[in-house]
Coordinates of C-alpha atoms and ligand atoms in Angstrom, one line a residue:
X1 CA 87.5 -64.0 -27.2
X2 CA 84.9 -65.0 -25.3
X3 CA 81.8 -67.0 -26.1
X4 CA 78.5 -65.0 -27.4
X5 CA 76.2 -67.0 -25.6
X6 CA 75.5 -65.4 -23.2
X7 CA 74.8 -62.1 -24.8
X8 CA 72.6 -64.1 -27.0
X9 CA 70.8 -65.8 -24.0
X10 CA 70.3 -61.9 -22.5
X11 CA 69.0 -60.6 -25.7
X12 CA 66.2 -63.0 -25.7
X13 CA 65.2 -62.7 -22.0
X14 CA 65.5 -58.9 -22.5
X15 CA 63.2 -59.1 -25.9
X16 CA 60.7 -61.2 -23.5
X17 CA 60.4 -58.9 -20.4
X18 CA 58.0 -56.4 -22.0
X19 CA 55.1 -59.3 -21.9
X20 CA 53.5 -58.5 -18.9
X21 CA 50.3 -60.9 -20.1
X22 CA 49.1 -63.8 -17.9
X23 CA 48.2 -64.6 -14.5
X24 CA 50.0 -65.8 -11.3
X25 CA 48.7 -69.3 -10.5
X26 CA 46.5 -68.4 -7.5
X27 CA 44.6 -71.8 -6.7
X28 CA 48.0 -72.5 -4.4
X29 CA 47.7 -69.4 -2.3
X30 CA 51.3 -69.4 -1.6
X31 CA 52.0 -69.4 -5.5
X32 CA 49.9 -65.9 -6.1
X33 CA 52.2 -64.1 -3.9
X34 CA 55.5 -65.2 -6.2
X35 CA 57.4 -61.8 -7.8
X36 CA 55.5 -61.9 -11.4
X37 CA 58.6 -59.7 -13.1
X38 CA 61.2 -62.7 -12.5
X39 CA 62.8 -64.2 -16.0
X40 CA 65.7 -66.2 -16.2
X41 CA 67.1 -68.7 -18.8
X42 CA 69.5 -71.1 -18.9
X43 CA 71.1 -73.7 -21.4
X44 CA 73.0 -76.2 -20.8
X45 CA 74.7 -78.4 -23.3
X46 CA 75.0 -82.0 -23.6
X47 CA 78.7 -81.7 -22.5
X48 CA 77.9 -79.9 -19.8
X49 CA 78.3 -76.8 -20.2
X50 CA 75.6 -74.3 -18.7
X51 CA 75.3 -70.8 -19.5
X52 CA 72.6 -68.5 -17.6
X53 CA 71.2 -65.3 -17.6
X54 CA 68.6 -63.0 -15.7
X55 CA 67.3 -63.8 -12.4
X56 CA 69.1 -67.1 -12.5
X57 CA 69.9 -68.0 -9.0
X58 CA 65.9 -67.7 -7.8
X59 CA 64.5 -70.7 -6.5
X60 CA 60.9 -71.8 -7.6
X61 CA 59.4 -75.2 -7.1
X62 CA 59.9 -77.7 -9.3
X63 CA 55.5 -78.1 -9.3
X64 CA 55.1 -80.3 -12.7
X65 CA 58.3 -80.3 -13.8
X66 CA 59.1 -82.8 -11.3
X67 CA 56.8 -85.2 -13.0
X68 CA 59.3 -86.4 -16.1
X69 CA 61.8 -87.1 -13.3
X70 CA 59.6 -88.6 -10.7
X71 CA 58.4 -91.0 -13.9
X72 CA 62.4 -91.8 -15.6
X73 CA 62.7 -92.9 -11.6
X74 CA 59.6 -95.2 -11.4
X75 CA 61.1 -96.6 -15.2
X76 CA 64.0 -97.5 -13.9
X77 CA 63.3 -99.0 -10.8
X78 CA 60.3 -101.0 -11.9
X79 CA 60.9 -101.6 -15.8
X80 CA 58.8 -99.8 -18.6
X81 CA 56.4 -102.6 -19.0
X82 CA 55.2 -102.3 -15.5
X83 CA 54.7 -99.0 -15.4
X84 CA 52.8 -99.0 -18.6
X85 CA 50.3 -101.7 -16.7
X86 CA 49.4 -98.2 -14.3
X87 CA 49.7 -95.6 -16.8
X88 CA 49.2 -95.6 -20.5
X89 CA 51.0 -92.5 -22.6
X90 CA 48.4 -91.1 -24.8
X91 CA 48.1 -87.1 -25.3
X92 CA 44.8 -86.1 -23.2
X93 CA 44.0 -83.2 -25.2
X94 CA 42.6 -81.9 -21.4
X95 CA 43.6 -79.9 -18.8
X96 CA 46.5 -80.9 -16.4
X97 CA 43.8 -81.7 -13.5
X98 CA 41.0 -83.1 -15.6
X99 CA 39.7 -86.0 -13.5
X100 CA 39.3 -88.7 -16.0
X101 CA 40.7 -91.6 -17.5
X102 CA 41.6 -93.4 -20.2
X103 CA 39.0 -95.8 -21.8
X104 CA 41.6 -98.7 -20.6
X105 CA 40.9 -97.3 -17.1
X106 CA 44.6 -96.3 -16.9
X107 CA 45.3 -92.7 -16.5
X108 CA 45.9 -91.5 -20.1
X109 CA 49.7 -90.4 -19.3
X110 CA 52.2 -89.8 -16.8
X111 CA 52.0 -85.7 -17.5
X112 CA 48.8 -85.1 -16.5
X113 CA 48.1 -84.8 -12.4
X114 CA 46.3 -88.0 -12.4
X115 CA 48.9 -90.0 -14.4
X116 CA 51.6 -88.5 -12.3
X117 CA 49.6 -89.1 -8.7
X118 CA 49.6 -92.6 -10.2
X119 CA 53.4 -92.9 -10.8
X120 CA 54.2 -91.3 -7.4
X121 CA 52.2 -94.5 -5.8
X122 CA 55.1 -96.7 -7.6
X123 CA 57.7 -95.2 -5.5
X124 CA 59.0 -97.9 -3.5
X125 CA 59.4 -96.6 0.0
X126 CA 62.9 -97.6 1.2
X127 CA 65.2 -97.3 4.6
X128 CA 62.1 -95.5 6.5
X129 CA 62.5 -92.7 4.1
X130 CA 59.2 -90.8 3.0
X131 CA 58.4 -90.9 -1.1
X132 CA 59.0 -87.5 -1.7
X133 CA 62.7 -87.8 0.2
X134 CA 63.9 -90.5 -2.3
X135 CA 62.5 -88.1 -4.9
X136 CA 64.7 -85.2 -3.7
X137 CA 67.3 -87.2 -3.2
X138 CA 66.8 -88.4 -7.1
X139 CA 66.6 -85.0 -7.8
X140 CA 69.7 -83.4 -5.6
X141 CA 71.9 -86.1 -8.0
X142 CA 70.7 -84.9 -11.1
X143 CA 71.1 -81.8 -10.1
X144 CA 74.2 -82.1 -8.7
X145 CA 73.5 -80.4 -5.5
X146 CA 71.6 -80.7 -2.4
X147 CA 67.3 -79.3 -3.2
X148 CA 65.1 -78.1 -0.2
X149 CA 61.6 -78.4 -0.2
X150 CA 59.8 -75.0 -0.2
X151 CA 57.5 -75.8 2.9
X152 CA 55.2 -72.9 2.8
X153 CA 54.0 -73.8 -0.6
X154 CA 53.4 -77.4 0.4
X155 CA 51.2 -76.7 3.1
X156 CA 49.7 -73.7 1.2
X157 CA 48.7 -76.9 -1.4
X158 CA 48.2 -79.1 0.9
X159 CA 45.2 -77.0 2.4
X160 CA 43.6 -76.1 -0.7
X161 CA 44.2 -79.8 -2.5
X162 CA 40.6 -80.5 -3.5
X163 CA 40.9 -81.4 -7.0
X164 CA 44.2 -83.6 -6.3
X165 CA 42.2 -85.3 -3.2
X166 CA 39.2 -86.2 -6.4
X167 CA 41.2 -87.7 -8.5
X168 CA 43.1 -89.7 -6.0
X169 CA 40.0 -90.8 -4.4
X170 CA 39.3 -91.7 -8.1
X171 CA 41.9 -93.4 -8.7
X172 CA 41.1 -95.5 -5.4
X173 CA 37.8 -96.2 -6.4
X174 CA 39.0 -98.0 -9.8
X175 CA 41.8 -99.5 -8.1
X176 CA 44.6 -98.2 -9.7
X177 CA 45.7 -96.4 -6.5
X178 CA 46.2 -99.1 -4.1
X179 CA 46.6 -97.5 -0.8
X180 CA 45.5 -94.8 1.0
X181 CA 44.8 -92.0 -1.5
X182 CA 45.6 -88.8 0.9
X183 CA 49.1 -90.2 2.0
X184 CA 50.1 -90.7 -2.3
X185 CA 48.6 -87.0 -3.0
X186 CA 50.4 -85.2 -0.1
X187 CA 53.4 -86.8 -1.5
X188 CA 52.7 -85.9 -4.4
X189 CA 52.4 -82.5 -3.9
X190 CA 55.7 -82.6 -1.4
X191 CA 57.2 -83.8 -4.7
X192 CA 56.1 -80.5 -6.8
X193 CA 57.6 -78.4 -3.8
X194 CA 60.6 -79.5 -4.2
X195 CA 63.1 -75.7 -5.0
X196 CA 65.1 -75.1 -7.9
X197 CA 66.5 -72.6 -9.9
X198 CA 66.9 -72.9 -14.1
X199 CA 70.2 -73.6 -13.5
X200 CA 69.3 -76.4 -11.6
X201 CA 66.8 -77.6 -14.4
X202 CA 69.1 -77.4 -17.1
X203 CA 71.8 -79.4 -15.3
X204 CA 68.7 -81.9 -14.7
X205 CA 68.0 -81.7 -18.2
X206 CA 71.4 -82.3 -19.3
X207 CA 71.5 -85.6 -18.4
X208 CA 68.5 -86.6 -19.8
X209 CA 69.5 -85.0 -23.1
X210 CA 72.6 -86.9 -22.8
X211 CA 71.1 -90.9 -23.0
X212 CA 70.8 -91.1 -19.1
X213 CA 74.5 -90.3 -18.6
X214 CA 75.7 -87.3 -16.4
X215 CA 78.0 -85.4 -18.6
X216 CA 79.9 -83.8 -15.9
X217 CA 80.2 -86.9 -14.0
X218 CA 80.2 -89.6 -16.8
X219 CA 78.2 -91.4 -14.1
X220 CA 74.8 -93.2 -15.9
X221 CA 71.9 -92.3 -13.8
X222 CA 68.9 -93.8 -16.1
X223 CA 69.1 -96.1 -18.8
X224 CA 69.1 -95.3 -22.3
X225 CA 65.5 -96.8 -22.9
X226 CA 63.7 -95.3 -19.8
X227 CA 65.3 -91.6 -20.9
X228 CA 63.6 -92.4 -24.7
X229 CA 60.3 -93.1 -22.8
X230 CA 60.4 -90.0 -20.7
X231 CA 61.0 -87.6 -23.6
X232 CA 58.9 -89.2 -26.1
X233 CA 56.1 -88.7 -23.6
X234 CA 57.3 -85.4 -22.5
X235 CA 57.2 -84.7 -26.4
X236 CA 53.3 -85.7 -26.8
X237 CA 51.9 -84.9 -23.7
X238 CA 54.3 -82.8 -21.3
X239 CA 52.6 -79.4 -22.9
X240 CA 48.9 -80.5 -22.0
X241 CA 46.4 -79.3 -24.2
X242 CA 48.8 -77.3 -25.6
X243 CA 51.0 -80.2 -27.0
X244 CA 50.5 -80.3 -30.8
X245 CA 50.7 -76.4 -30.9
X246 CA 54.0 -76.8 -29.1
X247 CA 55.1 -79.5 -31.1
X248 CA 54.6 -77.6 -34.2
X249 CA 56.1 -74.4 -32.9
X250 CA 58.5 -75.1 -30.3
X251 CA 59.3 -79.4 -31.6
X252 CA 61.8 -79.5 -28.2
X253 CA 60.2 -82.3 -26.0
X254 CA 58.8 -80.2 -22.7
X255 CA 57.7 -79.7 -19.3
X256 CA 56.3 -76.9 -17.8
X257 CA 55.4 -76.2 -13.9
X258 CA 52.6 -73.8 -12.3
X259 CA 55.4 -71.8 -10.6
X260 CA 56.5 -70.1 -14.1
X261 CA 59.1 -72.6 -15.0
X262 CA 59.8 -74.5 -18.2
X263 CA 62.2 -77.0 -19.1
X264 CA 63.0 -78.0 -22.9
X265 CA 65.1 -81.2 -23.6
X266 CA 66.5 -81.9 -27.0
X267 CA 68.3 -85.4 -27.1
X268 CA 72.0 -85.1 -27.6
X269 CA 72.0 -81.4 -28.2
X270 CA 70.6 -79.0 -25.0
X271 CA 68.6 -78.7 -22.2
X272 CA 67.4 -75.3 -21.8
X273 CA 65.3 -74.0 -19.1
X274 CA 62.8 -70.9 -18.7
X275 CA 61.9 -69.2 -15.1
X276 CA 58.5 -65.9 -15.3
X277 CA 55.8 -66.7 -12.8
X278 CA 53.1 -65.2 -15.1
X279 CA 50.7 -68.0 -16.8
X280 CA 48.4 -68.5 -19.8
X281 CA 45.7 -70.4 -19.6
X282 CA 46.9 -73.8 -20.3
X283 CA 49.1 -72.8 -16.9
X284 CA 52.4 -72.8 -19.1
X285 CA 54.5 -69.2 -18.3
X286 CA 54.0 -67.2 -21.2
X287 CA 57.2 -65.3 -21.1
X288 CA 58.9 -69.1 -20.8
X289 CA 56.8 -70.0 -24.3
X290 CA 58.2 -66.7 -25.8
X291 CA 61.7 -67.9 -24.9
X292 CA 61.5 -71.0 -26.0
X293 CA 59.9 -70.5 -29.2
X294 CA 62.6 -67.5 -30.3
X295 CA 65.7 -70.3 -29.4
X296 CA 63.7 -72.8 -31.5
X297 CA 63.5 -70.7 -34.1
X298 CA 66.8 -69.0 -34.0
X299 CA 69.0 -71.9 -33.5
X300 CA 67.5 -74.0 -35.3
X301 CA 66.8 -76.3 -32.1
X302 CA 63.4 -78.0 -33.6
X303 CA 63.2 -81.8 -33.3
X304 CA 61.8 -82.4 -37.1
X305 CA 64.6 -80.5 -38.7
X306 CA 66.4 -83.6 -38.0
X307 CA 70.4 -84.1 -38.0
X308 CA 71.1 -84.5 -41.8
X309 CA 73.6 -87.0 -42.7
X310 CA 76.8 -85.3 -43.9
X311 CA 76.0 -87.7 -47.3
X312 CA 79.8 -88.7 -47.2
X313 CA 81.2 -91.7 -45.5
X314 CA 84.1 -93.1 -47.5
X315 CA 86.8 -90.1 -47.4
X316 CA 88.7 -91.8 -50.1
X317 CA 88.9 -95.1 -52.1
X318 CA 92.4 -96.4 -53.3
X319 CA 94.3 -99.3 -55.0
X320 CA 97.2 -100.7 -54.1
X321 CA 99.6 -103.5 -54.0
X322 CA 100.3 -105.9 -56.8
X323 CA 97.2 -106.1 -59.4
X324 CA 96.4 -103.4 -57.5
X325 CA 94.7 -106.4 -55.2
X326 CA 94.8 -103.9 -51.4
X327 CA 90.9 -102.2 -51.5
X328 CA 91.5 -99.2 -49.0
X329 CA 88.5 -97.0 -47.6
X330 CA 89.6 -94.4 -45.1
X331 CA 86.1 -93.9 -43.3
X332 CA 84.9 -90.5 -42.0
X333 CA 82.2 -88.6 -39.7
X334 CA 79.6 -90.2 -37.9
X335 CA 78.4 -94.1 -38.6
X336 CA 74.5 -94.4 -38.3
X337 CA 71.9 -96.4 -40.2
X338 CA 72.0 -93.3 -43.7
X339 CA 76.1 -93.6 -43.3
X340 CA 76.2 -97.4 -43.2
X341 CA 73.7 -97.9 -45.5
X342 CA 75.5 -95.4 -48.2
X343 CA 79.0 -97.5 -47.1
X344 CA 77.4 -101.0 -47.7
X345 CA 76.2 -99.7 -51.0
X346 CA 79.3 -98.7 -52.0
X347 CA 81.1 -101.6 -50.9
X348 CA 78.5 -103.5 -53.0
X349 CA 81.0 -102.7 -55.8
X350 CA 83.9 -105.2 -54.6
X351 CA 84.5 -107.9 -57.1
X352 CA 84.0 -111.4 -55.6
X353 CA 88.3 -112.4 -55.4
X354 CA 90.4 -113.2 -52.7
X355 CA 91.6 -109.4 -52.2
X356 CA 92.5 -107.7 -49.3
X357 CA 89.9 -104.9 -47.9
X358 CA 91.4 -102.2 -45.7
X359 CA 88.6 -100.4 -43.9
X360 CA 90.2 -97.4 -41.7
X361 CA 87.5 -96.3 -38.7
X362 CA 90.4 -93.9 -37.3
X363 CA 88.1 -90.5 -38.8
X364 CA 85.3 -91.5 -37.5
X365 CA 83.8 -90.0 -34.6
X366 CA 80.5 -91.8 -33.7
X367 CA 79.6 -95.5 -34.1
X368 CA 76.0 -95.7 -33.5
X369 CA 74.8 -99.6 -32.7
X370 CA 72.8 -99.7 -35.8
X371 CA 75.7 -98.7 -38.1
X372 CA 78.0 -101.4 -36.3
X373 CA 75.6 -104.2 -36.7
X374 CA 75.1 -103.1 -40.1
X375 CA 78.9 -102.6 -40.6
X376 CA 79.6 -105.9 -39.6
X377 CA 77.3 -107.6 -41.2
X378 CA 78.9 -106.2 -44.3
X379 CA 82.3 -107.4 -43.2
X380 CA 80.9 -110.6 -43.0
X381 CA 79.4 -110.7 -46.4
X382 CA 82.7 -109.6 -47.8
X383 CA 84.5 -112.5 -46.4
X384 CA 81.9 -115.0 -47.4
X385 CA 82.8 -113.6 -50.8
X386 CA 86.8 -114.7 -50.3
X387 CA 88.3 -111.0 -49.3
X388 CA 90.4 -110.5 -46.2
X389 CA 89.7 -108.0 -44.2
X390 CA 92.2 -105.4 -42.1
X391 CA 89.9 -103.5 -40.4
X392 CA 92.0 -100.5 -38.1
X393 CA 89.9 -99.8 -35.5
X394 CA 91.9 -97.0 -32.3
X395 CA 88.9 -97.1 -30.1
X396 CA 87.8 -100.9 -29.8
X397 CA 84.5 -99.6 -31.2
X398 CA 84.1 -103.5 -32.9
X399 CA 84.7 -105.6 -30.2
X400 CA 81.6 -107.6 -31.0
X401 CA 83.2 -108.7 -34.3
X402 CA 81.7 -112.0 -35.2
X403 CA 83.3 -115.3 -34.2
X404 CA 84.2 -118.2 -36.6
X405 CA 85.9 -115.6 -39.1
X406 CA 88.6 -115.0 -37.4
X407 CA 91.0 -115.9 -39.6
X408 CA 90.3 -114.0 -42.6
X409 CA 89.6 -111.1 -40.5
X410 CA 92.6 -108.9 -38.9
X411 CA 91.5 -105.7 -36.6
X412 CA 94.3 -103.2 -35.0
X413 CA 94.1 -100.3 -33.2
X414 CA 95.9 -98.2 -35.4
X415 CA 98.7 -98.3 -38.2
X416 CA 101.5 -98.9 -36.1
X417 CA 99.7 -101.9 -34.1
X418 CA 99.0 -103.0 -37.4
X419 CA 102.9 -102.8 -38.1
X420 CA 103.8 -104.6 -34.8
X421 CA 101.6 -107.1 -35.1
X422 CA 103.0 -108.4 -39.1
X423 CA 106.6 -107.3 -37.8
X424 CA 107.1 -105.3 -40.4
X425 CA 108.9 -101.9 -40.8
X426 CA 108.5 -98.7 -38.5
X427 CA 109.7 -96.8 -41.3
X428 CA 106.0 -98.2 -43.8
X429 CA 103.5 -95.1 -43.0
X430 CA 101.1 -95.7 -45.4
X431 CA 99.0 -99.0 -46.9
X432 CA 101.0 -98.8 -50.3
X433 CA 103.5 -98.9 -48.5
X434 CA 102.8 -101.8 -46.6
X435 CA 100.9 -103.8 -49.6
X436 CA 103.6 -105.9 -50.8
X437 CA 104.6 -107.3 -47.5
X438 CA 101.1 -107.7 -46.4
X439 CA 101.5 -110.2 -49.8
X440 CA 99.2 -108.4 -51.9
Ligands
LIG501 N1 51.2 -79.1 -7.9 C1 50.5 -78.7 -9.1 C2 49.2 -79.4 -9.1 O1 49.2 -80.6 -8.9 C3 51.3 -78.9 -10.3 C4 50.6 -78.5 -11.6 C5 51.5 -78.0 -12.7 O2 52.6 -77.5 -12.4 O3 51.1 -78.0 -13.9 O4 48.1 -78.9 -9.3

């Protein structure tokens, strides 16, 4: 059998190819003479996995798409808070190159060219090497592969840089750019000509859609906090003017580039990525907008349709032991705030004795930090109330189990630890089995 993504992924491109509407971005004069019938697509998924179709192995710069990147690498390096001092992360409702500011006299986000001129000042030039060479190099390990900048369309943008040169000079005037305005806008623009192709984006993508980790590597690149800043802003403001419409239509946060690409994250599901030169008037590629509003709405991919709990946690309740004094819950699925809040409500139920309470985590695939802390907390309630508690834990995902209780509380890795550890029979598979020597 094999998969049908990628028949899927060619049946959407193929549906899109008849738009021939838009416009080549001409005010880079090296953009206007891009191929206008290019279209490719690719997905990756937040394990890494990336399918591709069309014209799939074209480079195009990077142009705007670079900014979300060029901004998680500023976060990181110089903290949220400090960025947020330079550039605030409201919606502009204007153009990309609107010369303006906020009323704060910050630029009003890091999307927009004068928010993102901004953030590329905050690039802290190391070893000798130019801004935009620590950028590609930022890039090339997302990516996992060596980018090239795409010369000719830098110095085509460099020549014809007149509205990028007014807002830097702008931004120089109120101080927010604090050195020489030319040398931070030629990086800038170095930074949009950085090549790619979708493939490349998706894999980019990937690791922002997976919490800052590199799924193929398992190697963290960004921190979990700095990757929620960068989508929630890609989210309001990465379309532009466009944003609410493409919040409401699309819902995947998004960044799109004067070259024709478009790059969609959805944290913890996929990264999918968009490549036809031809533009509508916001400067998004229509064909991309197409694509990404028929995967939306075919898979189901918008952000507001939420994850919905699976409404079961406890896969089953049992008595056991003499009195029937062993409480067992044999735990399933995923453990978040709805999960734990269901289990702690449940658990409610316990009479207030000296009972022992099982609690088997071995089913349960996620542990997210709220669900622990709220977990815990209920464990610790429960012992305040006399109960011990064997929690059997295989992964270690409770390590942070509170001090001081130690004694009434007993966690193993798995059954058999749990034998081991009492000396009690191999032959015991099951916690009736096990009640009576346990003493209850
Ligand atoms: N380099 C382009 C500019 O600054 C990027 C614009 C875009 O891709 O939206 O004008």
């Amino acid at each position: 059998m094999q998969t049908p993504l990628p028949d899927y992924l060619a049946n959407v491109i193929e549906a899109c190819d008849i738009d021939n509407s838009g416009h080549l971005a001409d005010y880079i004069p090296e953009l206007a003479n891009a191929n206008p019938n290019r279209l490719a697509l690719a997905m990756s998924t937040v394990d890494g996995e990336i399918y591709s179709v069309g014209d799939d192995d074209v480079e195009f710069t990077i142009q705007s798409i670079s900014k979300p990147f060029v901004y998680a690498y500023v976060l990181q390096q110089l903290g949220i808070d400090a960025v947020l001092t330079k550039v605030g992360v409201e919606p502009s409702g204007e153009a990309f190159n609107e010369i303006s500011l906020g009323k704060d006299g910050r630029p009003k986000n890091p999307m927009i060219n004068s928010g993102a001129i901004t953030v590329h000042s905050l690039i802290q030039v190391k070893h000798g090497l130019h801004s935009a060479e620590i950028l590609r190099r930022f890039m090339s390990e997302l990516a996992g592969r060596e980018l090239s900048f795409d010369e000719s369309v830098y110095d085509s943008e460099v020549k014809t840089a007149y509205r990028n040169l007014s807002i830097g000079y702008m931004l120089r005037t109120v101080g927010i750019l604090e050195t020489d305005p030319v040398d931070i806008v030629n990086g800038y623009i170095r930074q949009c000509a950085i090549m790619v192709t979708v493939k490349d984006l998706v894999r980019m993508g990937s690791v922002l859609a997976n919490g800052g980790v590199d799924p193929r590597t398992g190697k963290r690149l960004l921190n979990r906090s700095v990757v929620r800043q960068v989508l929630s802003v890609m989210m309001s403001c990465g379309m532009y003017d466009a944003a609410g419409d493409w919040l409401s239509t699309v819902g995947i946060p998004a960044k799109s580039g004067v070259a024709g690409g478009i790059l969609g994250v959805l944290p913890g599901q996929v990264s999918i990525a968009a490549f036809s030169p031809r533009l509508d008037e916001h400067g998004h590629s229509v064909r991309g907008i197409d694509i990404l509003e028929r995967l939306s709405r075919d898979m189901g991919l918008h952000l507001m349709e939420g994850t919905p709990s699976a409404q079961t946690i406890v896969q089953s309740h049992y008595r056991t032991g003499k009195d029937a004094s062993l409480s067992v819950y044999v735990l399933r699925g995923v453990l978040k705030f709805t999960e734990a809040e269901m289990l702690l409500r449940i658990l409610q139920d316990e009479t207030t004795d000296q009972s022992t309470i099982v609690i088997d985590l071995t089913q349960i695939s996620l542990i997210h930090d709220v669900g622990k802390r709220m977990f815990l907390e209920g464990v610790d309630r429960l012992i305040d109330d006399g109960h011990t508690l064997v929690l059997v834990d295989p992964e270690q995902r409770l390590d942070h189990a509170r001090t001081g209780k130690d004694r009434e509380l007993h966690v193993y890795h798995d059954f058999d630890d749990l034998l081991e550890k009492h000396d009690l029979p191999a032959k015991k598979k099951t916690y009736s089995d096990i009640a009576a020597l346990l003493n209850c």
